Coordinates of C-alpha atoms and ligand atoms in Angstrom, one line a residue:
M1 CA 197.7 161.4 32.1
A2 CA 197.1 162.2 35.7
T3 CA 197.0 159.2 38.1
L4 CA 193.9 158.5 40.2
R5 CA 195.7 159.9 43.3
E6 CA 196.5 163.1 41.4
E7 CA 192.9 163.5 40.3
I8 CA 191.7 163.0 43.9
G9 CA 194.2 165.5 45.1
K10 CA 192.8 168.1 42.7
R11 CA 189.2 167.8 43.8
K12 CA 187.2 169.8 46.4
T13 CA 183.5 169.1 46.6
F14 CA 181.4 171.4 48.8
A15 CA 178.0 173.0 49.3
I16 CA 177.2 176.6 50.2
I17 CA 174.4 176.7 52.8
S18 CA 172.5 179.6 54.1
H19 CA 169.1 180.9 55.2
P20 CA 167.3 182.2 52.0
D21 CA 168.5 185.7 51.1
A22 CA 171.8 185.6 53.0
G23 CA 173.7 185.7 49.6
K24 CA 174.3 182.0 48.6
T25 CA 173.5 182.7 44.9
T26 CA 175.6 185.8 44.8
L27 CA 178.5 184.1 46.4
T28 CA 178.2 181.1 44.0
E29 CA 178.3 183.5 41.1
K30 CA 181.4 185.3 42.3
L31 CA 183.2 182.0 42.8
L32 CA 182.3 180.9 39.3
L33 CA 183.5 184.3 38.0
F34 CA 186.9 183.6 39.7
G35 CA 186.9 180.2 38.0
G36 CA 186.2 181.8 34.6
Q37 CA 183.2 179.7 34.2
I38 CA 180.9 182.6 33.7
Q39 CA 181.7 186.0 32.3
A40 CA 179.0 188.3 33.7
A41 CA 177.2 188.9 37.0
G42 CA 173.6 187.7 37.0
A43 CA 174.4 184.5 35.1
V44 CA 173.7 182.2 38.0
K45 CA 170.0 181.6 38.3
S46 CA 168.7 181.6 41.8
N47 CA 167.0 178.4 42.8
K48 CA 164.8 180.3 45.1
I49 CA 161.2 179.1 44.9
V50 CA 158.7 181.8 44.7
K51 CA 155.4 180.5 45.7
S52 CA 152.2 182.5 45.2
T53 CA 149.3 180.2 45.0
T54 CA 148.6 176.5 45.3
S55 CA 147.6 176.3 41.7
D56 CA 151.0 177.6 40.8
F57 CA 152.5 174.2 41.5
M58 CA 153.7 173.7 37.9
A59 CA 155.4 177.0 38.1
I60 CA 157.2 175.8 41.2
E61 CA 158.2 172.6 39.4
K62 CA 159.5 174.6 36.5
Q63 CA 161.6 176.6 38.8
R64 CA 162.9 173.4 40.4
G65 CA 163.6 172.3 36.8
I66 CA 165.8 175.3 36.2
S67 CA 167.7 174.4 39.3
V68 CA 168.5 170.9 37.9
A69 CA 171.1 172.5 35.6
T70 CA 172.5 174.4 38.5
S71 CA 172.4 171.6 41.0
V72 CA 176.1 170.9 40.5
M73 CA 178.6 173.5 39.2
S74 CA 182.2 172.9 38.6
F75 CA 185.1 175.2 38.0
E76 CA 188.9 175.1 37.9
Y77 CA 190.9 177.4 40.0
R78 CA 194.7 177.1 40.7
D79 CA 194.9 173.6 39.3
L80 CA 192.0 172.4 41.5
K81 CA 188.7 171.1 40.3
I82 CA 186.0 172.6 42.5
N83 CA 182.5 171.1 42.6
I84 CA 179.8 173.2 44.2
L85 CA 176.6 171.3 45.0
D86 CA 173.7 173.6 45.1
T87 CA 171.2 173.4 47.9
P88 CA 167.6 174.6 47.7
G89 CA 167.1 177.6 50.0
H90 CA 163.4 177.0 50.4
K91 CA 162.5 175.5 53.8
D92 CA 160.1 173.1 52.3
F93 CA 162.9 171.4 50.4
A94 CA 165.2 171.2 53.4
E95 CA 165.3 167.4 53.0
D96 CA 166.9 167.9 49.6
T97 CA 169.6 170.0 51.3
Y98 CA 170.2 167.5 54.0
R99 CA 170.7 164.8 51.4
T100 CA 173.1 167.0 49.4
L101 CA 175.1 167.5 52.5
T102 CA 175.8 163.7 52.5
A103 CA 177.6 164.1 49.2
V104 CA 180.0 166.9 50.1
D105 CA 183.3 167.0 51.9
S106 CA 182.9 170.4 53.4
V107 CA 180.6 173.4 53.5
I108 CA 180.7 177.2 53.4
L109 CA 178.0 178.7 55.6
V110 CA 176.8 182.2 54.6
I111 CA 175.4 184.4 57.3
D112 CA 173.8 187.8 56.7
S113 CA 175.5 190.3 59.0
V114 CA 172.3 192.2 59.5
K115 CA 170.1 189.2 60.4
G116 CA 172.7 187.0 62.1
V117 CA 172.0 183.3 62.7
E118 CA 168.6 182.4 61.3
A119 CA 166.4 179.3 61.9
Q120 CA 167.3 177.5 58.7
T121 CA 171.0 177.9 59.4
E122 CA 170.6 176.3 62.8
R123 CA 169.0 173.2 61.3
L124 CA 171.5 172.9 58.5
M125 CA 174.4 173.2 61.0
E126 CA 172.9 170.4 63.0
V127 CA 173.3 168.1 60.0
C128 CA 176.9 169.2 59.5
R129 CA 177.7 168.6 63.2
M130 CA 176.2 165.2 63.1
R131 CA 178.4 164.3 60.1
R132 CA 181.4 166.3 61.4
T133 CA 181.6 168.2 58.2
P134 CA 184.3 170.9 58.1
V135 CA 182.7 174.4 58.0
I136 CA 184.0 177.7 56.9
V137 CA 181.8 180.7 57.8
F138 CA 181.4 183.7 55.5
I139 CA 179.7 186.7 57.1
N140 CA 178.1 188.6 54.3
K141 CA 176.7 192.1 53.6
L142 CA 179.4 194.1 55.5
D143 CA 178.4 197.1 53.4
R144 CA 175.2 197.2 55.3
E145 CA 174.6 198.4 58.9
G146 CA 174.9 195.0 60.4
Q147 CA 175.4 193.6 63.9
E148 CA 178.6 194.1 65.8
P149 CA 181.1 191.5 64.7
F150 CA 182.0 190.2 68.2
E151 CA 178.3 189.8 68.9
L152 CA 177.8 187.9 65.6
L153 CA 180.6 185.5 66.6
D154 CA 179.1 185.0 70.0
E155 CA 175.8 184.3 68.4
I156 CA 177.3 181.7 66.0
E157 CA 179.1 179.9 68.8
A158 CA 175.9 179.9 71.0
K159 CA 173.3 179.0 68.4
L160 CA 175.4 176.8 66.1
A161 CA 177.3 175.0 68.9
I162 CA 180.7 175.3 67.1
R163 CA 183.9 177.1 68.1
V164 CA 184.9 179.9 65.7
T165 CA 188.1 181.7 64.9
P166 CA 188.1 184.8 62.7
L167 CA 190.7 184.7 59.9
S168 CA 189.7 188.1 58.7
W169 CA 188.3 191.0 60.5
P170 CA 186.1 193.9 59.3
I171 CA 187.1 197.5 59.7
S172 CA 183.8 199.2 60.6
R173 CA 180.7 198.3 58.6
G174 CA 177.8 199.8 56.6
R175 CA 178.4 203.3 55.2
T176 CA 181.8 203.5 56.9
F177 CA 183.0 200.0 56.0
K178 CA 186.7 200.4 55.2
G179 CA 187.8 196.9 54.4
V180 CA 189.0 193.7 55.9
Y181 CA 192.2 192.9 57.8
N182 CA 193.5 189.5 56.9
R183 CA 194.9 188.3 60.3
F184 CA 197.1 185.6 59.0
E185 CA 198.6 187.2 55.9
R186 CA 198.7 190.5 57.9
R187 CA 197.2 192.3 54.9
L188 CA 194.8 195.1 54.8
N189 CA 192.3 195.0 52.0
L190 CA 190.6 198.3 51.4
F191 CA 187.0 198.4 50.3
R192 CA 185.8 200.1 47.1
P193 CA 182.2 199.2 46.4
N194 CA 181.7 197.4 43.1
S195 CA 185.2 198.1 41.9
E196 CA 187.4 195.5 40.3
R197 CA 189.8 194.6 43.0
V198 CA 193.3 195.9 42.1
E199 CA 196.7 195.4 43.7
K200 CA 196.7 198.9 45.2
D201 CA 193.7 198.0 47.3
I202 CA 195.8 195.5 49.2
V203 CA 198.3 197.0 51.6
Q204 CA 200.8 194.8 53.4
I205 CA 201.2 195.8 57.1
D206 CA 203.6 193.6 59.0
D207 CA 203.2 195.5 62.2
L208 CA 199.8 196.8 63.4
S209 CA 201.5 199.7 65.3
S210 CA 202.9 201.0 62.0
P211 CA 201.8 204.5 61.1
L212 CA 200.9 203.1 57.7
L213 CA 197.8 201.8 59.3
D214 CA 196.7 205.2 60.5
E215 CA 197.5 206.6 57.1
Q216 CA 195.2 204.1 55.4
I217 CA 192.3 204.0 57.7
D218 CA 192.6 207.1 60.0
D219 CA 190.3 207.0 62.9
F220 CA 189.6 203.3 62.5
A221 CA 193.2 202.2 63.2
A222 CA 192.9 202.4 67.0
K223 CA 189.8 200.3 67.0
L224 CA 191.3 197.7 64.7
R225 CA 194.4 197.4 67.0
E226 CA 192.1 197.0 70.0
D227 CA 190.0 194.4 68.2
I228 CA 192.9 192.3 67.0
T229 CA 194.5 192.3 70.5
L230 CA 191.2 191.1 71.9
I231 CA 190.7 188.4 69.2
D232 CA 194.2 187.1 69.8
G233 CA 193.4 186.8 73.4
V234 CA 189.9 185.3 73.1
Y235 CA 189.9 183.0 70.1
D236 CA 191.9 179.9 69.6
R237 CA 194.6 179.9 67.0
F238 CA 193.4 178.4 63.7
D239 CA 194.2 174.7 63.6
T240 CA 193.6 172.9 60.4
E241 CA 193.1 169.5 62.2
A242 CA 190.4 171.0 64.4
Y243 CA 188.7 172.4 61.3
L244 CA 188.9 169.1 59.4
T245 CA 187.2 167.3 62.3
G246 CA 184.4 169.9 62.4
D247 CA 185.5 171.3 65.8
I248 CA 186.4 174.8 64.8
A249 CA 185.1 177.0 62.0
P250 CA 187.3 179.7 60.5
V251 CA 185.3 182.9 59.8
F252 CA 185.7 185.4 57.0
F253 CA 183.9 188.7 56.5
G254 CA 183.0 190.4 53.3
S255 CA 180.4 191.6 50.8
A256 CA 179.5 189.1 48.1
V257 CA 177.6 191.5 45.9
N258 CA 180.6 193.8 45.9
N259 CA 183.0 191.0 45.3
F260 CA 184.8 191.9 48.5
G261 CA 186.4 189.3 50.7
I262 CA 185.7 186.5 48.2
R263 CA 189.3 185.9 47.0
E264 CA 190.4 185.6 50.6
L265 CA 187.7 183.1 51.2
L266 CA 188.4 181.1 48.1
D267 CA 192.2 181.1 48.7
A268 CA 191.7 179.8 52.2
F269 CA 189.2 177.3 51.0
C270 CA 191.7 176.0 48.4
Q271 CA 194.3 175.7 51.1
I272 CA 192.4 174.1 53.9
A273 CA 189.3 172.4 52.6
P274 CA 189.5 168.6 52.4
V275 CA 189.9 166.6 49.2
P276 CA 187.6 163.6 48.9
R277 CA 187.7 161.6 52.1
P278 CA 187.2 157.9 52.8
R279 CA 183.6 156.9 53.4
M280 CA 182.0 154.2 55.6
T281 CA 179.9 151.4 54.2
D282 CA 178.1 148.7 56.0
T283 CA 181.1 146.3 55.5
R284 CA 184.2 148.5 55.5
L285 CA 185.8 151.9 54.9
I286 CA 186.2 152.8 51.2
E287 CA 189.3 154.8 50.3
P288 CA 188.9 157.2 47.4
A289 CA 192.2 155.9 45.8
E290 CA 190.9 152.3 45.6
A291 CA 191.0 151.2 41.9
A292 CA 187.4 149.9 41.8
F293 CA 184.7 152.5 41.2
S294 CA 182.0 153.0 43.8
G295 CA 179.4 155.7 44.4
F296 CA 176.0 156.5 45.8
V297 CA 172.8 158.3 44.8
F298 CA 172.1 161.4 46.8
K299 CA 169.5 163.1 44.6
I300 CA 166.9 162.2 42.0
H301 CA 165.3 164.8 39.9
A302 CA 162.1 164.0 38.0
N303 CA 161.7 164.9 34.4
L304 CA 159.2 167.7 33.9
D305 CA 157.6 166.0 30.9
P306 CA 155.0 163.6 32.4
K307 CA 155.0 161.5 29.1
H308 CA 158.6 160.5 29.7
R309 CA 159.1 159.1 33.1
N310 CA 162.8 159.3 33.0
R311 CA 164.7 161.0 35.7
M312 CA 168.1 162.4 36.4
V313 CA 170.0 160.5 39.2
F314 CA 172.9 162.2 40.8
V315 CA 175.7 159.9 41.8
R316 CA 178.6 161.0 44.0
V317 CA 181.8 159.1 43.0
C318 CA 183.5 157.8 46.2
S319 CA 186.3 155.6 44.8
G320 CA 188.1 154.6 41.6
T321 CA 187.3 155.9 38.1
F322 CA 183.7 155.9 36.8
E323 CA 183.7 155.0 33.1
R324 CA 181.0 155.5 30.5
S325 CA 179.3 152.4 29.2
K326 CA 181.0 150.1 31.7
Y327 CA 178.8 147.6 33.6
Y328 CA 178.3 148.5 37.3
H329 CA 176.7 146.6 40.1
H330 CA 173.5 148.0 41.6
V331 CA 173.8 146.5 45.1
R332 CA 170.2 146.8 46.3
L333 CA 168.8 145.3 43.1
D334 CA 171.7 142.9 42.6
K335 CA 171.7 143.9 39.0
E336 CA 174.3 145.0 36.4
L337 CA 173.6 148.3 34.8
R338 CA 175.5 150.4 32.2
F339 CA 175.2 154.1 31.5
A340 CA 175.7 155.1 27.9
A341 CA 175.2 158.9 28.4
P342 CA 176.4 160.0 31.8
V343 CA 176.8 163.7 32.2
S344 CA 178.9 166.0 34.3
F345 CA 178.3 169.7 35.0
I346 CA 180.8 172.2 33.9
G347 CA 180.0 175.7 34.9
Q348 CA 176.3 175.7 34.4
K349 CA 176.3 173.3 31.4
K350 CA 175.7 169.6 31.2
E351 CA 178.2 167.6 29.2
T352 CA 178.5 163.9 28.4
I353 CA 181.5 162.5 30.0
D354 CA 183.7 159.4 29.6
E355 CA 185.2 159.4 33.0
A356 CA 184.7 160.8 36.5
Y357 CA 186.8 160.7 39.7
P358 CA 186.1 160.7 43.5
G359 CA 184.5 163.9 44.5
D360 CA 182.8 164.3 41.2
V361 CA 179.0 164.1 40.6
V362 CA 177.8 162.1 37.7
G363 CA 174.3 162.6 36.3
I364 CA 172.6 159.4 35.0
F365 CA 169.3 159.1 33.1
D366 CA 167.1 156.5 34.8
V367 CA 163.7 155.0 34.2
G368 CA 163.0 153.8 37.8
N369 CA 166.0 151.7 38.9
F370 CA 167.2 154.0 41.6
K371 CA 166.3 155.3 45.0
I372 CA 168.1 157.8 47.2
G373 CA 171.0 156.1 49.0
D374 CA 171.5 153.3 46.4
T375 CA 175.1 152.2 46.0
L376 CA 176.9 151.3 42.7
T377 CA 180.1 149.2 42.7
E378 CA 182.2 147.1 40.4
G379 CA 180.7 143.9 42.0
E380 CA 181.5 144.1 45.7
R381 CA 178.5 144.1 47.9
F382 CA 178.3 147.0 50.3
N383 CA 176.1 150.0 51.0
F384 CA 177.3 153.5 51.7
Q385 CA 176.3 154.8 55.1
G386 CA 175.4 158.3 56.0
I387 CA 172.5 158.9 53.6
P388 CA 169.7 158.6 56.2
S389 CA 166.1 159.8 56.1
F390 CA 165.6 162.6 58.6
S391 CA 162.5 162.9 60.7
P392 CA 159.7 164.6 58.9
E393 CA 157.8 167.4 60.7
I394 CA 154.4 167.3 59.0
F395 CA 152.3 164.1 58.9
K396 CA 149.1 163.4 57.0
L397 CA 147.0 160.4 56.4
L398 CA 146.6 159.6 52.7
T399 CA 143.2 158.6 51.4
N400 CA 142.6 157.2 48.0
K401 CA 140.0 159.1 45.9
S402 CA 140.1 156.9 42.8
F403 CA 139.2 153.4 43.8
E404 CA 139.8 151.9 40.4
K405 CA 143.3 153.3 40.5
V406 CA 144.7 151.5 43.6
K407 CA 147.6 150.0 41.6
Q408 CA 148.6 153.3 40.1
L409 CA 148.5 155.0 43.4
E410 CA 150.7 152.3 45.0
K411 CA 153.2 152.5 42.2
G412 CA 153.2 156.3 42.1
L413 CA 153.7 156.4 45.9
A414 CA 156.5 153.9 45.8
Q415 CA 158.4 155.7 43.0
L416 CA 157.9 159.2 44.2
T417 CA 159.0 158.3 47.7
D418 CA 162.1 156.6 46.2
E419 CA 162.8 159.9 44.6
G420 CA 162.6 161.5 48.1
V421 CA 159.5 163.7 47.5
A422 CA 158.2 162.6 50.8
Q423 CA 158.5 159.7 53.3
L424 CA 155.9 156.9 53.4
F425 CA 155.0 155.0 56.6
V426 CA 152.4 152.3 56.8
Q427 CA 150.1 150.9 59.5
E428 CA 147.8 147.9 59.6
Q429 CA 149.7 145.9 57.0
G430 CA 149.8 148.8 54.6
R431 CA 146.1 149.7 54.8
R432 CA 146.8 153.0 56.5
K433 CA 149.3 155.2 54.7
I434 CA 150.9 158.1 56.5
V435 CA 153.0 160.6 54.5
G436 CA 155.6 162.6 56.2
T437 CA 157.4 165.7 54.9
V438 CA 159.4 168.7 56.2
G439 CA 157.3 171.2 54.2
Q440 CA 153.7 171.7 53.2
L441 CA 154.7 172.1 49.6
Q442 CA 155.7 168.5 49.2
F443 CA 152.1 167.3 49.8
E444 CA 151.1 169.5 46.8
V445 CA 154.0 168.1 44.8
L446 CA 153.0 164.6 45.6
Q447 CA 149.3 165.1 45.0
Y448 CA 149.9 166.8 41.7
R449 CA 152.4 164.3 40.4
L450 CA 150.2 161.3 41.5
E451 CA 147.4 162.7 39.4
H452 CA 149.3 163.9 36.4
E453 CA 151.9 161.1 36.1
Y454 CA 150.0 158.1 37.5
G455 CA 146.3 159.1 37.1
A456 CA 145.6 158.6 40.8
L457 CA 143.6 160.9 43.0
C458 CA 144.3 161.3 46.7
E459 CA 143.6 163.5 49.6
F460 CA 145.4 164.2 52.8
V461 CA 144.0 164.4 56.4
P462 CA 146.3 166.3 58.8
L463 CA 147.6 164.3 61.8
S464 CA 148.9 165.8 65.1
F465 CA 152.3 164.2 65.0
T466 CA 155.4 166.4 64.7
K467 CA 158.3 164.0 64.8
A468 CA 159.1 160.5 63.7
C469 CA 161.7 158.4 65.5
W470 CA 163.2 155.1 64.4
L471 CA 163.1 152.6 67.3
T472 CA 165.6 149.9 68.3
A473 CA 166.0 148.0 71.6
K474 CA 168.4 145.3 72.8
D475 CA 165.5 143.4 74.2
P476 CA 162.9 142.7 71.4
K477 CA 160.3 142.0 74.0
K478 CA 160.5 145.5 75.4
L479 CA 160.1 146.9 71.9
E480 CA 157.2 144.6 71.1
E481 CA 155.5 145.7 74.3
F482 CA 156.0 149.4 73.6
C483 CA 154.6 149.0 70.1
R484 CA 151.6 147.1 71.3
Y485 CA 150.8 149.7 73.9
R486 CA 151.3 152.6 71.5
S487 CA 150.0 151.0 68.3
N488 CA 148.3 154.2 67.1
A489 CA 151.6 155.9 66.9
I490 CA 153.6 153.1 65.5
A491 CA 154.3 152.4 61.8
L492 CA 156.8 150.8 59.4
D493 CA 158.9 152.8 57.0
K494 CA 159.7 151.6 53.4
D495 CA 162.5 149.3 54.7
D496 CA 160.2 147.8 57.4
H497 CA 161.9 149.6 60.2
I498 CA 159.7 150.4 63.2
V499 CA 158.9 154.1 63.5
F500 CA 157.2 155.9 66.4
F501 CA 155.4 159.2 65.9
A502 CA 155.4 161.8 68.7
D503 CA 153.0 164.7 69.2
S504 CA 155.7 167.0 70.5
D505 CA 159.3 167.2 71.6
Y506 CA 158.0 167.3 75.2
M507 CA 156.1 164.0 74.7
L508 CA 159.0 162.4 72.9
Q509 CA 161.3 163.2 75.9
H510 CA 158.6 161.8 78.2
H511 CA 158.6 158.5 76.3
R512 CA 162.4 158.4 76.2
N513 CA 162.5 158.9 80.0
E514 CA 159.8 156.3 80.6
N515 CA 161.4 153.7 78.3
P516 CA 165.2 153.7 78.9
D517 CA 165.6 150.4 77.2
I518 CA 164.3 151.7 73.9
E519 CA 166.4 153.9 71.6
F520 CA 164.6 156.7 69.8
H521 CA 166.7 157.7 66.7
T522 CA 165.9 160.9 64.8
T523 CA 167.4 159.7 61.6
S524 CA 166.8 156.3 59.8
E525 CA 170.4 155.4 60.2
F526 CA 171.5 153.9 63.5
K527 CA 175.0 153.0 62.6
R528 CA 177.8 155.4 63.0
A529 CA 178.2 157.4 59.8
L530 CA 181.5 158.8 58.6
Ligands
G4P1 P1 170.3 183.5 48.5 O1 170.8 182.8 47.3 O2 171.0 183.1 49.8 O3 168.8 183.4 48.7 O4 170.6 185.0 48.3 P2 171.0 185.9 47.1 O5 172.4 185.7 46.6 O6 169.9 185.8 46.0 O7 171.0 187.3 47.7 C1 169.8 187.9 48.3 C2 169.9 189.4 48.2 O8 171.0 189.9 48.9 C3 170.0 189.9 46.8 O9 169.3 191.1 46.6 C4 171.5 190.2 46.7 O10 171.8 191.1 45.7 C5 171.8 190.7 48.1 N1 173.2 190.6 48.5 C6 174.0 189.6 48.3 N2 175.3 189.9 48.8 C7 175.2 191.2 49.3 C8 176.1 192.1 50.0 O11 177.2 191.7 50.2 N3 175.6 193.3 50.3 C9 174.3 193.7 50.1 N4 173.9 194.9 50.4 N5 173.4 192.9 49.5 C10 173.8 191.6 49.1 P3 167.9 191.1 46.0 O12 167.4 192.5 46.0 O13 167.0 190.1 46.6 O14 168.2 190.7 44.5 P4 168.9 191.4 43.3 O15 167.8 192.0 42.6 O16 169.8 192.4 44.0 O17 169.6 190.3 42.6

């Protein structure tokens, strides 16, 4: 039997993030192929949400339903247990992605070499930077006529505000793509589209001036020599420490669909990516190797069958050993709960499990006890930090359309916002309800589910706000004064924290300048998160 420390040392839990279409699903599939979890290409379902019309909402939920099974995928590779947490590509579900990023120890960021850094990538990287999550970059689709690699690296550094260092380097691209030179192993990997990679495709070249290089890649040898000299001069040497603190991102090049450059990426990932790390709570730092179990909820997925209101709650194990049917302490509710049928996710299948270790994700069936961010322990009272709400971008006033169903509406709103479908803010002692989301789709989800699961009808009236900030101030009088003066734009969140709504980034900056004593936080968590 492996000890707890050995189990922790085997685990790497990460997410693949990208702008839709960059190749996240394809890369996931190739990684699972390496792990032997799937046998054929095409086995991983894309969690892409294809939206055609509003009335298509159920179809969207069904698609999301499919993605429940694929929310977490695990595979074994070289004695490691690798957990991939899937993130929705659709912009409207970006909040789901932000929350998933709180449950991983590192990320692989996929960038399309043709399109470069896209909007969604910038926002996701912001969350990684905030949490100092180690990032490996994979530049995909080298088989297409993409951008110049040096330009791509410049763009990544400029737009994503992270230093990069290429660990592999492409030899040409598009139709003349020859392969990738692995800078650190000094190996040349030649490219054959769609072929199974075989040993003879890998040529060891210890000295770039060797004629072997010219033999292998003819005219491209001179350019490669030039590029490598330039890279050695311009980019920092790879430093594992700087990677682990999120200061430098190693970059790999390849083509996921052609299974090219994936093994290099996976091998480097296995070597450098962190095993489960300590996590901060509101009382102390929790080490993964502590004997007592602890974990937190980062995702809740509703059942698609409205008759059964049970849901799947995803818990990230942070310390100790999680055991089936043992009583655990639900800190927020101050209640003991046991879970008779917890599941884990092997490949793409769910399986009931008896035990889970730090880094693992456990799926628990729930009938309404949990909300995002809840902590489970063996009795100690603490709450994990770093699972904040992020500022929504679209705000609407909710009006009740079924007056005899006020209670159902309240209950539905409370439960659905606990699940993270949207954020709820109230004004005038709860009489005015403002719903905030990052995407239009969530309003439809909320409206549909309120009607079909709770029998409550509602409507939304658009508001002009574009950002919510959580307010704090050392001097309560200053805060009180500001709130009184701006009462139209002030509300309380579900935890009774004061929130200010701004009409634009410009106006927000104006208020910040005018009120130096007040702090405007863009996430609901003001304490330092680890
Ligand atoms: P996503 O999950 O990030 O949204 O992207 P996904 O993997 O679904 O890939 C998006 C499209 O890009 C797919 O094509 C996929 O085949 C293609 N693709 C992925 N990697 C590469 C690559 O290295 N080179 C090239 N040329 N294409 C790549 P599709 O036409 O949308 O879907 P499909 O019908 O091919 O599956």
